[in-house]
């Protein structure tokens, strides 16, 4: 199985390269701001499956650069999906919980109505629509709160701040499932393989870590596992304003992914221990 991966340095892309012998395309090899170059790359490499692990992820900056975010997160995945459809190969696209408005407390199901709060969510929703309309065999995997030993993420931020401070104020009224990038990569690889074996498989799915927690609780577990003595003080999101509004409810119903692909929600606390081990080695 020859898997072409869009993205080379992102969290999930790094894990895909650790777990499988994939062809990972850098920005120089496939510029997502030029959707046609992405389609051309698929045609050029002739893979047996494609995983899109690349995206514009600067949530706040997207409020100022929505047009660019929409090209990268919307037009480029649509072009990839059309190229994959032409070759009749599976396409796995990684999306986000930001396509929802984050209201309520019930976990979001893949069939729930979307209503993005900001530019980033709108751009990712545009990508989902484009992928679905491409007409090929595709799976959209919405995930949330991604962390790993690579790049910038909440775990690494907490470790950096916790090394210098003994008290931190952390948002406690936003809930979700932290998701190890390694688990996302493993799920995407499994989905691609199963889709290649069964052309009927595909659709929109959710995948996030368990158990659900708020950011403050996530931070406490990070400090506990890292052996850092930091007092975490709960605050509302209104005390930490950002240009782009974050969803209050990022809980996700992942049952259909388990039913269709046999992929269970990962325990993010186990994934956290593995990430801390990776960071210690590096």
XYZ file of C-alpha atoms in Angstrom:
282
model
C 0.000 0.000 0.000
C 1.481 3.322 -1.115
C 0.147 6.178 1.034
C 0.615 9.804 0.075
C 0.444 12.215 3.026
C -0.092 15.937 2.734
C 1.920 17.526 5.501
C 5.433 16.732 6.663
C 6.095 18.671 9.853
C 2.681 18.861 11.534
C 1.796 16.810 14.601
C -0.192 14.093 12.822
C 2.098 14.052 9.782
C 5.122 13.433 12.017
C 3.339 10.519 13.672
C 2.273 9.077 10.321
C 5.905 9.016 9.277
C 6.877 7.306 12.527
C 4.250 4.613 12.154
C 4.347 3.783 8.446
C 6.413 4.036 5.309
C 4.522 6.923 3.739
C 5.347 9.605 1.203
C 5.023 12.852 3.167
C 4.862 16.009 1.093
C 6.336 19.250 2.380
C 5.010 22.680 1.444
C 7.681 22.905 -1.253
C 6.368 19.696 -2.817
C 2.672 20.534 -2.515
C 1.639 24.067 -1.623
C -1.829 24.016 -0.096
C -2.330 27.641 -1.109
C -2.197 26.292 -4.677
C -4.872 23.564 -4.768
C -3.943 22.460 -8.281
C -0.418 21.616 -7.103
C -1.975 19.223 -4.574
C -4.023 17.500 -7.251
C -0.946 17.336 -9.480
C 1.057 15.686 -6.683
C -1.503 12.909 -6.394
C -1.440 12.357 -10.139
C 2.351 12.385 -10.144
C 2.847 9.878 -7.295
C -0.038 7.534 -8.209
C -0.543 6.332 -4.606
C -3.015 3.690 -3.475
C -4.416 5.993 -0.743
C -4.160 9.632 0.361
C -4.248 11.129 3.862
C -4.558 14.884 4.267
C -2.845 15.805 7.530
C -2.032 19.382 6.512
C -4.072 22.478 7.333
C -4.102 26.143 8.213
C -4.398 25.840 12.006
C -3.772 29.379 13.297
C -7.278 29.794 14.736
C -6.933 33.431 15.797
C -4.960 34.557 12.748
C -7.620 33.022 10.508
C -9.952 35.834 11.590
C -7.678 38.173 9.590
C -6.764 35.702 6.845
C -10.021 33.902 6.165
C -9.526 33.930 2.406
C -6.153 32.187 2.707
C -7.462 29.791 5.361
C -10.358 28.882 3.075
C -8.052 28.106 0.165
C -5.818 25.899 2.342
C -8.539 24.248 4.415
C -11.330 24.314 1.850
C -10.189 24.438 -1.763
C -7.051 22.300 -1.397
C -8.750 19.282 0.260
C -11.509 19.455 -2.339
C -8.896 19.341 -5.117
C -7.159 16.420 -3.406
C -10.436 14.536 -3.069
C -11.292 15.059 -6.730
C -7.863 13.787 -7.788
C -8.233 10.757 -5.519
C -11.692 10.118 -6.943
C -10.258 10.162 -10.467
C -7.738 7.490 -9.472
C -10.444 5.603 -7.532
C -8.374 5.509 -4.332
C -9.373 6.153 -0.690
C -9.003 9.671 0.686
C -8.838 10.320 4.450
C -9.249 13.932 5.518
C -8.640 15.212 9.046
C -11.068 17.892 10.201
C -12.102 19.483 13.486
C -14.780 19.974 16.127
C -14.679 23.694 15.251
C -17.295 23.055 12.571
C -19.834 23.061 15.454
C -20.950 26.013 17.587
C -19.893 24.310 20.819
C -23.168 24.753 22.656
C -24.749 22.353 25.142
C -23.156 19.448 26.967
C -24.108 16.502 24.762
C -21.307 14.960 22.673
C -21.553 16.000 19.035
C -22.467 13.258 16.577
C -21.278 13.308 12.953
C -24.840 13.965 11.797
C -25.403 17.068 13.954
C -25.924 20.392 12.227
C -22.743 22.401 11.750
C -22.475 26.071 12.728
C -18.869 27.306 12.961
C -18.133 30.162 15.353
C -15.269 31.676 13.349
C -13.161 31.771 10.227
C -11.126 28.666 11.019
C -14.243 26.560 11.530
C -15.837 27.938 8.379
C -12.721 27.131 6.350
C -12.615 23.571 7.665
C -16.324 23.103 6.959
C -15.712 24.265 3.389
C -13.137 21.504 3.087
C -15.551 18.904 4.385
C -18.177 19.973 1.867
C -15.663 19.906 -0.972
C -14.447 16.440 -0.013
C -17.994 15.095 0.232
C -18.917 16.552 -3.141
C -15.843 15.151 -4.932
C -17.652 11.893 -5.577
C -14.921 9.476 -4.526
C -14.379 7.147 -1.600
C -13.583 9.489 1.270
C -13.597 9.547 5.063
C -13.653 12.749 7.077
C -12.283 12.366 10.605
C -13.121 15.237 12.945
C -10.839 15.411 15.951
C -9.989 17.832 18.752
C -7.395 19.069 21.241
C -4.465 17.424 19.441
C -1.191 17.004 21.321
C 2.163 15.344 20.742
C 5.891 15.826 21.256
C 5.990 17.776 17.978
C 5.103 21.356 17.126
C 3.080 23.695 19.317
C 0.281 22.346 21.512
C -1.296 22.665 24.956
C 0.890 20.019 26.589
C 4.135 21.666 25.537
C 2.823 25.095 26.517
C 1.883 23.857 29.989
C 5.287 22.223 30.452
C 7.040 25.443 29.455
C 4.941 27.622 31.742
C 4.945 25.112 34.574
C 8.731 25.022 34.617
C 8.830 28.707 35.580
C 5.647 29.265 37.587
C 4.020 27.707 40.622
C 0.525 29.010 39.833
C -1.433 29.166 36.560
C -4.975 30.225 35.701
C -6.561 27.824 33.196
C -9.940 27.881 31.468
C -12.379 25.452 33.087
C -15.654 25.998 31.206
C -14.597 24.444 27.898
C -14.789 20.640 27.646
C -13.436 18.153 25.149
C -11.364 15.039 24.579
C -7.605 15.603 24.300
C -6.340 13.475 21.419
C -2.799 12.138 20.957
C -1.549 12.786 17.429
C -0.140 9.252 17.467
C -3.651 7.864 17.929
C -4.993 10.024 15.094
C -2.232 8.767 12.800
C -2.949 5.144 13.710
C -6.662 5.660 13.124
C -6.086 7.324 9.739
C -3.804 4.492 8.607
C -6.322 1.882 9.706
C -9.148 3.699 7.948
C -7.170 3.994 4.710
C -6.306 0.285 4.756
C -9.869 -0.786 5.500
C -11.253 1.533 2.828
C -8.909 0.036 0.263
C -10.165 -3.439 1.159
C -13.820 -2.380 1.263
C -14.903 0.289 -1.268
C -18.199 0.806 0.607
C -16.466 2.257 3.649
C -16.333 6.023 4.146
C -18.270 8.965 5.522
C -17.889 11.463 8.356
C -16.615 10.301 11.739
C -15.487 11.651 15.091
C -12.334 10.674 16.952
C -11.150 12.130 20.252
C -9.492 10.960 23.429
C -11.290 9.794 26.551
C -12.341 10.724 29.155
C -13.702 14.189 28.364
C -12.181 16.903 30.531
C -11.853 20.678 30.749
C -8.614 22.522 30.042
C -7.875 22.997 33.747
C -8.275 19.276 34.401
C -6.061 18.502 31.423
C -3.408 20.852 32.811
C -3.542 19.218 36.249
C -2.904 15.800 34.729
C 0.000 17.181 32.692
C 1.644 18.630 35.798
C 0.957 15.499 37.820
C 2.536 13.188 35.261
C 5.447 15.572 34.687
C 6.143 15.885 38.411
C 5.649 19.657 38.421
C 4.179 21.374 41.474
C 1.841 23.929 39.935
C -1.359 25.280 41.472
C -4.031 25.342 38.748
C -6.760 27.943 39.298
C -9.993 27.519 37.337
C -11.185 30.537 35.358
C -13.986 31.113 32.820
C -13.063 31.589 29.156
C -14.340 35.160 29.442
C -11.280 35.920 31.584
C -9.011 34.865 28.712
C -10.417 36.571 25.594
C -9.097 35.562 22.175
C -9.763 36.994 18.682
C -11.574 33.784 17.703
C -14.207 32.352 20.020
C -13.556 28.768 21.132
C -16.289 26.133 21.455
C -17.439 25.514 25.021
C -18.474 21.962 24.194
C -16.019 19.922 22.136
C -17.241 16.553 23.407
C -17.554 14.127 20.499
C -19.586 10.972 19.952
C -17.102 8.552 18.406
C -19.327 5.466 18.408
C -19.805 5.273 14.636
C -16.042 5.072 14.076
C -15.930 2.124 16.461
C -18.905 0.481 14.786
C -17.668 0.917 11.205
C -13.883 0.651 11.613
C -13.366 -0.999 15.019
C -11.397 2.023 16.245
C -11.884 2.823 19.935
C -11.357 6.162 21.661
C -7.810 6.304 23.082
C -7.136 7.065 26.748
C -5.416 10.427 26.463
C -3.736 9.949 29.850
C -1.814 6.991 28.419
C -0.982 9.042 25.337
C 0.210 11.875 27.570
C 2.624 9.554 29.364
C 4.042 8.474 26.001
C 4.455 12.086 24.865
C 6.230 13.022 28.109
C 8.542 10.045 27.588
C 9.278 11.206 24.031
C 10.028 14.725 25.227
C 12.335 13.407 27.966
C 14.318 11.443 25.392
C 14.697 14.477 23.138
